[in-house]
Amino acid sequence: MRRRAHLTTSVLIAVCALLSSGVSRARAGETPGENPAPPKFRLPAEVVGPTRYRVDLTLVPDQNTFTAAIDIDLQFAKPSPVLWLNAEKLEIKDATLTVAGEKVTAKIITEPHDYVGFAFDRSVGPGPATLHAAFQGEISRKDQQGIFQMKDGDQWYIYSQFEAIYARRAFPCFDEPNYKVPWQLTLHIKKDQAGFSNTPILSVTNADEGMKTVEFAETKPLPSYLVAVAVGDMEVVDAGTAGKKHTHIRIVVPRGHSAEAKYAAETTPAILNLLENYFGIPYAYDKLDEVAVPLFGGAMENAGLVTYGSAIIIQKPDQDTPERQRGWVSVASHELAHQWVGDLVTTAWWDDIWLNEGFASWMANKNVNAYHPEWKMNVSELNGYQGAMENDALVSARQVRQPVQSNNDIINAFDGITYNKGSALLNMFESYMGPEKFQQGIHRYLLKYEWKNATSAEFLAALAGDDRTIAAAFSSFLEQPGVPLVTAQLECHDGAAQLDLTEQRFFPLGSSGAAPQLWKVPVCVRYAAGTGSARECTLLEQKSAELHLTQTTGCPGWVEANDGANGYYRLLYQGDLLDDLLKNDAQELSVAEKVALIGDLAALTKNGKIALGKALALAPAFAQSPARQVVTKTMDITTGLQDNLVSDDLLPQYRKYLLALYGGRARELGWKAQPGESEDARFLRRALLGVVGNEAEDPEAIAEAKRLALAWLDDHKAVDPDMVGVVLSIAARHGDRDLFDRMRAAAKKETDENFRGNLLFCLGLFQDPEIIETALPIALSGEFDVRESLGILFAPSERRQTRDFAYDFVKQNWDLLVAKLPTDTGAYAPYVAAGYCDAGHRADAESFFTGRSTKSTGGPRILAQVLEGIDLCIAYKNAQEASVNEFLKSYKPAASAGSQ
Ligand SMILES: [Zn+2]
């Protein structure tokens, strides 16, 4: 599963309707005495499990419910008077169990929430039996979980999303990843529509009343969360074949969108071939369909039927952008990597979900680098790793391998720690072990566990064979939260040089964390030696260690203590090491190493090791780099200070600083792509103009953005498609009622999902109080699909001037919000307070959301992290405000700044 990074989109990904498992347990105790006790959390695997499913679904778009039946072949390991399955929002009509040709009636137990029990009139088992159940379920119009429907144009289409715990909304089942068995699906659909599932169609037969029956081949062993369906008036684009087994690939789109699938159809075979070559195992399934799902906020690796948000997989050729295409190749690489890591070999339980998600993220990065090295995906990925480090600095951070003991834990497991830290760890140990040895280990792992489940311990044993050191070091990062802070100090004596290394957990100022922690950290360094450089690695296992730099005589001129930026640690240079590196424009460093260094500088202002004023003074040296990734990384240090750190009287100075850093190059690049310019220039233009207009508030940029926004509203050709978001956001932040009305009307007519998303988000960016008060209710009014208009609620919380409106609106409309928004979106509501930086709002948010957002699945940890973020902001402001303002007071742009 791949989620979009943007907060407002992550909010769109609703989580399930369960109350916390604590509540489930409480209710279980209230179940009438004659019913056998339901499971506490997991189903009793020691009693009974499935061996095969047959599912029969009648799916008609634009209906609110579906009817269905399921037959589950079971194997009882011991006698039991009851069979417990997972089920949610299902109405079971009747059920019978067949044992040795004899029918046993089952009484249906509908409590507690999350489960259905089938109580028999006698004990059943040990041995085989088959359960038959007929039932009805919901085709949701507000959620994107279970079986749901989305509208494209005036047509409804049905799709499914079962990961992590939503297959139970489609059929009663053993909804845990360890139950991995074959499934056979049959769909009853309208004659003029198409139906898709994980496998090829075996037969189609016409039925009565304009319906037909579509029977699919039995699947290979799959957990419930990987089963999928899609139904509607879809078009199919042939994408040829790929892989050793010449697998047939198709792109499935809503009617009228075939031309937009061109890039996906052209690139999928290459993506699949590269993955197959790396894994050394052929693609395992009989076909591959990739499905465009309107408004879907992510992508899902269902075996043989991968779903993607339409905005990811399709685009009109004349509106397409390098960003969309790169995003597509990256997401497709992630989902298709899952066909091996996740589908062929499945995590045994959700506590090891990093084996699916960290792995697929790491493999996607590797795959994109192999396919398009010039895109420098490894540098983009590094930003993801550093994002994980930021989250990992919280005391409320999850471990990569966190015990999963409730539905809250399952939902929380799909976070940046699982995806990005998991990926970063694979990257670090690949670099430490060497890529070839690492690849062989992965091949061994996949071969050993194909069609089965695996755990972290099994992965590590297969990866490193007899080398226990690797497994122990890797585990030290999987089994404890936090990011190490490594300090490096150079010592030179008698012609010999050594690096003194220490490790401790990185805690920001204001953190309540203090407990000592140790990791076994692979540290690889590069340093000046002779006329070139040398590399040396060590495993830092104790609080401190020495690394002898054996290939230099005398003191090396420079040392990079995180070679290739492959280490998952923050780095603090002692003595002159940093200054030595920065000499000569840090020319010894790669682009990735420069990005890591800037990210570390930003982080070190957070724990007080570097004054923010000093970091602001260092940023200009990097801001004129030829590598756009380096330029944009400086924004980690320089932007976003206006809301909490810069005093009002110094705002003009701060804006002058930003303009000096980015204004000249922004002006050079202009607002429109030039013929023949590089894709890097297009990315840089957008980033620079975004800062110049939105943060430096340059009057010229604002005026131009307003002019372009109006022109674009008349004619979309007036603005490059990748500039639309920036143009509209700058214009909206400084816009009047007339512009607001025009944007709102345009959003209603807009047929492009990306543009409509831009427009809706921008409705929340206007600063005039009257406009904000008109905008916020639109999120809940039904004027737009709520799955799309949710962003309006969060947009005003980005800025100090408008934050209160969004926060107060959420508080005042809580009950309506919970009723209207997708199930469990309330878990994410505390993000509306995430920008605050004072004790009063912190206390208010805690008292308001406790008992409210925490009732949604995944809610408690999200609230804890938002509150901890506010605490850290308060401490950061106290520590760094003076240094920032002192820097700005005396700041004068260098004569040449901004012109290079
Ligand atoms: Zn994934």
PDB file of C-alpha atoms in Angstrom, residues 44-166:
ATOM      1  CA  PRO A  44      -7.940 -18.615  17.714  1.00  0.00           C
ATOM      2  CA  ALA A  45      -5.577 -20.098  15.109  1.00  0.00           C
ATOM      3  CA  GLU A  46      -5.036 -23.127  17.328  1.00  0.00           C
ATOM      4  CA  VAL A  47      -8.723 -24.072  17.004  1.00  0.00           C
ATOM      5  CA  VAL A  48      -9.617 -23.642  13.341  1.00  0.00           C
ATOM      6  CA  GLY A  49      -8.375 -22.127  10.064  1.00  0.00           C
ATOM      7  CA  PRO A  50      -9.515 -21.892   6.431  1.00  0.00           C
ATOM      8  CA  THR A  51      -8.157 -24.015   3.595  1.00  0.00           C
ATOM      9  CA  ARG A  52     -10.116 -22.428   0.713  1.00  0.00           C
ATOM     10  CA  TYR A  53     -12.738 -19.723   0.091  1.00  0.00           C
ATOM     11  CA  ARG A  54     -15.445 -19.410  -2.573  1.00  0.00           C
ATOM     12  CA  VAL A  55     -17.033 -15.952  -2.698  1.00  0.00           C
ATOM     13  CA  ASP A  56     -20.079 -14.910  -4.691  1.00  0.00           C
ATOM     14  CA  LEU A  57     -20.836 -11.168  -4.929  1.00  0.00           C
ATOM     15  CA  THR A  58     -23.612  -9.251  -6.718  1.00  0.00           C
ATOM     16  CA  LEU A  59     -22.218  -5.783  -7.404  1.00  0.00           C
ATOM     17  CA  VAL A  60     -24.203  -3.016  -9.069  1.00  0.00           C
ATOM     18  CA  PRO A  61     -22.752   0.519  -9.078  1.00  0.00           C
ATOM     19  CA  ASP A  62     -25.046   3.257  -7.710  1.00  0.00           C
ATOM     20  CA  GLN A  63     -26.689   0.787  -5.273  1.00  0.00           C
ATOM     21  CA  ASN A  64     -25.965   1.228  -1.596  1.00  0.00           C
ATOM     22  CA  THR A  65     -25.731  -2.469  -0.746  1.00  0.00           C
ATOM     23  CA  PHE A  66     -24.580  -5.735  -2.224  1.00  0.00           C
ATOM     24  CA  THR A  67     -25.785  -9.288  -1.652  1.00  0.00           C
ATOM     25  CA  ALA A  68     -23.344 -12.149  -1.349  1.00  0.00           C
ATOM     26  CA  ALA A  69     -22.570 -15.652  -0.219  1.00  0.00           C
ATOM     27  CA  ILE A  70     -19.408 -17.317   0.971  1.00  0.00           C
ATOM     28  CA  ASP A  71     -18.290 -20.923   1.342  1.00  0.00           C
ATOM     29  CA  ILE A  72     -15.257 -21.483   3.550  1.00  0.00           C
ATOM     30  CA  ASP A  73     -13.538 -24.857   3.703  1.00  0.00           C
ATOM     31  CA  LEU A  74     -12.295 -25.191   7.257  1.00  0.00           C
ATOM     32  CA  GLN A  75      -9.961 -27.424   9.163  1.00  0.00           C
ATOM     33  CA  PHE A  76     -10.740 -27.769  12.866  1.00  0.00           C
ATOM     34  CA  ALA A  77      -7.659 -28.683  14.903  1.00  0.00           C
ATOM     35  CA  LYS A  78      -9.736 -29.338  17.981  1.00  0.00           C
ATOM     36  CA  PRO A  79     -13.444 -29.606  18.827  1.00  0.00           C
ATOM     37  CA  SER A  80     -15.295 -26.313  19.135  1.00  0.00           C
ATOM     38  CA  PRO A  81     -18.971 -25.360  19.608  1.00  0.00           C
ATOM     39  CA  VAL A  82     -18.447 -22.043  17.826  1.00  0.00           C
ATOM     40  CA  LEU A  83     -16.634 -20.575  14.846  1.00  0.00           C
ATOM     41  CA  TRP A  84     -15.473 -16.968  15.195  1.00  0.00           C
ATOM     42  CA  LEU A  85     -14.724 -14.904  12.091  1.00  0.00           C
ATOM     43  CA  ASN A  86     -14.059 -11.227  11.469  1.00  0.00           C
ATOM     44  CA  ALA A  87     -17.013  -9.253  10.094  1.00  0.00           C
ATOM     45  CA  GLU A  88     -17.966  -5.600  10.074  1.00  0.00           C
ATOM     46  CA  LYS A  89     -20.992  -3.767   8.662  1.00  0.00           C
ATOM     47  CA  LEU A  90     -22.326  -7.095   7.344  1.00  0.00           C
ATOM     48  CA  GLU A  91     -25.800  -8.499   7.860  1.00  0.00           C
ATOM     49  CA  ILE A  92     -25.559 -12.296   7.918  1.00  0.00           C
ATOM     50  CA  LYS A  93     -28.859 -13.767   6.663  1.00  0.00           C
ATOM     51  CA  ASP A  94     -28.294 -17.438   7.305  1.00  0.00           C
ATOM     52  CA  ALA A  95     -25.496 -19.916   7.773  1.00  0.00           C
ATOM     53  CA  THR A  96     -24.999 -23.664   7.805  1.00  0.00           C
ATOM     54  CA  LEU A  97     -22.013 -25.831   8.479  1.00  0.00           C
ATOM     55  CA  THR A  98     -21.499 -29.074   6.602  1.00  0.00           C
ATOM     56  CA  VAL A  99     -19.522 -31.756   8.418  1.00  0.00           C
ATOM     57  CA  ALA A 100     -19.054 -35.180   6.804  1.00  0.00           C
ATOM     58  CA  GLY A 101     -22.072 -34.583   4.549  1.00  0.00           C
ATOM     59  CA  GLU A 102     -24.261 -33.607   7.469  1.00  0.00           C
ATOM     60  CA  LYS A 103     -25.715 -30.126   7.883  1.00  0.00           C
ATOM     61  CA  VAL A 104     -25.335 -28.425  11.241  1.00  0.00           C
ATOM     62  CA  THR A 105     -27.367 -25.252  11.850  1.00  0.00           C
ATOM     63  CA  ALA A 106     -25.521 -22.253  13.162  1.00  0.00           C
ATOM     64  CA  LYS A 107     -26.886 -19.543  15.415  1.00  0.00           C
ATOM     65  CA  ILE A 108     -25.391 -16.192  14.467  1.00  0.00           C
ATOM     66  CA  ILE A 109     -23.764 -14.073  17.171  1.00  0.00           C
ATOM     67  CA  THR A 110     -23.384 -10.463  16.035  1.00  0.00           C
ATOM     68  CA  GLU A 111     -21.467  -9.131  19.026  1.00  0.00           C
ATOM     69  CA  PRO A 112     -18.874  -7.882  19.682  1.00  0.00           C
ATOM     70  CA  HIS A 113     -18.188  -5.401  16.946  1.00  0.00           C
ATOM     71  CA  ASP A 114     -15.560  -6.693  14.515  1.00  0.00           C
ATOM     72  CA  TYR A 115     -16.579 -10.352  14.868  1.00  0.00           C
ATOM     73  CA  VAL A 116     -19.323 -12.734  13.901  1.00  0.00           C
ATOM     74  CA  GLY A 117     -19.783 -16.009  15.752  1.00  0.00           C
ATOM     75  CA  PHE A 118     -21.456 -19.129  14.363  1.00  0.00           C
ATOM     76  CA  ALA A 119     -22.634 -21.163  17.352  1.00  0.00           C
ATOM     77  CA  PHE A 120     -23.446 -24.809  16.533  1.00  0.00           C
ATOM     78  CA  ASP A 121     -25.868 -27.061  18.381  1.00  0.00           C
ATOM     79  CA  ARG A 122     -22.941 -29.362  19.154  1.00  0.00           C
ATOM     80  CA  SER A 123     -19.165 -29.306  19.144  1.00  0.00           C
ATOM     81  CA  VAL A 124     -17.569 -29.626  15.733  1.00  0.00           C
ATOM     82  CA  GLY A 125     -14.176 -31.079  14.857  1.00  0.00           C
ATOM     83  CA  PRO A 126     -11.421 -31.984  14.792  1.00  0.00           C
ATOM     84  CA  GLY A 127     -11.362 -32.398  10.999  1.00  0.00           C
ATOM     85  CA  PRO A 128     -12.708 -30.663   7.889  1.00  0.00           C
ATOM     86  CA  ALA A 129     -16.003 -28.796   7.553  1.00  0.00           C
ATOM     87  CA  THR A 130     -17.499 -26.192   5.217  1.00  0.00           C
ATOM     88  CA  LEU A 131     -19.326 -23.065   6.302  1.00  0.00           C
ATOM     89  CA  HIS A 132     -21.891 -21.507   3.981  1.00  0.00           C
ATOM     90  CA  ALA A 133     -23.188 -18.022   4.782  1.00  0.00           C
ATOM     91  CA  ALA A 134     -25.471 -15.659   2.866  1.00  0.00           C
ATOM     92  CA  PHE A 135     -25.175 -11.989   3.731  1.00  0.00           C
ATOM     93  CA  GLN A 136     -25.566  -8.367   2.710  1.00  0.00           C
ATOM     94  CA  GLY A 137     -22.994  -5.567   2.891  1.00  0.00           C
ATOM     95  CA  GLU A 138     -22.514  -1.899   2.154  1.00  0.00           C
ATOM     96  CA  ILE A 139     -21.152  -0.283  -1.027  1.00  0.00           C
ATOM     97  CA  SER A 140     -19.831   2.840   0.646  1.00  0.00           C
ATOM     98  CA  ARG A 141     -20.101   6.309  -0.857  1.00  0.00           C
ATOM     99  CA  LYS A 142     -17.969   7.979   1.799  1.00  0.00           C
ATOM    100  CA  ASP A 143     -15.236   5.506   2.687  1.00  0.00           C
ATOM    101  CA  GLN A 144     -12.470   4.104   0.546  1.00  0.00           C
ATOM    102  CA  GLN A 145     -12.318   0.849   2.453  1.00  0.00           C
ATOM    103  CA  GLY A 146     -14.124  -2.427   2.056  1.00  0.00           C
ATOM    104  CA  ILE A 147     -16.273  -2.295  -1.084  1.00  0.00           C
ATOM    105  CA  PHE A 148     -16.862   1.304  -2.124  1.00  0.00           C
ATOM    106  CA  GLN A 149     -17.968   3.358  -5.094  1.00  0.00           C
ATOM    107  CA  MET A 150     -16.523   6.413  -6.758  1.00  0.00           C
ATOM    108  CA  LYS A 151     -17.990   8.677  -9.390  1.00  0.00           C
ATOM    109  CA  ASP A 152     -16.246   9.666 -12.587  1.00  0.00           C
ATOM    110  CA  GLY A 153     -18.251  12.021 -14.787  1.00  0.00           C
ATOM    111  CA  ASP A 154     -21.821  10.879 -14.177  1.00  0.00           C
ATOM    112  CA  GLN A 155     -20.942   7.194 -13.732  1.00  0.00           C
ATOM    113  CA  TRP A 156     -20.417   5.235 -10.524  1.00  0.00           C
ATOM    114  CA  TYR A 157     -17.744   2.533 -10.349  1.00  0.00           C
ATOM    115  CA  ILE A 158     -17.141  -0.106  -7.671  1.00  0.00           C
ATOM    116  CA  TYR A 159     -13.703  -0.896  -6.221  1.00  0.00           C
ATOM    117  CA  SER A 160     -12.293  -2.563  -3.134  1.00  0.00           C
ATOM    118  CA  GLN A 161      -9.592  -1.814  -0.559  1.00  0.00           C
ATOM    119  CA  PHE A 162      -9.114  -4.525   2.052  1.00  0.00           C
ATOM    120  CA  GLU A 163      -5.747  -3.723   3.638  1.00  0.00           C
ATOM    121  CA  ALA A 164      -5.403  -3.734   6.505  1.00  0.00           C
ATOM    122  CA  ILE A 165      -8.668  -4.846   8.182  1.00  0.00           C
ATOM    123  CA  TYR A 166     -11.447  -4.169   5.684  1.00  0.00           C
TER     124      TYR A 166
END
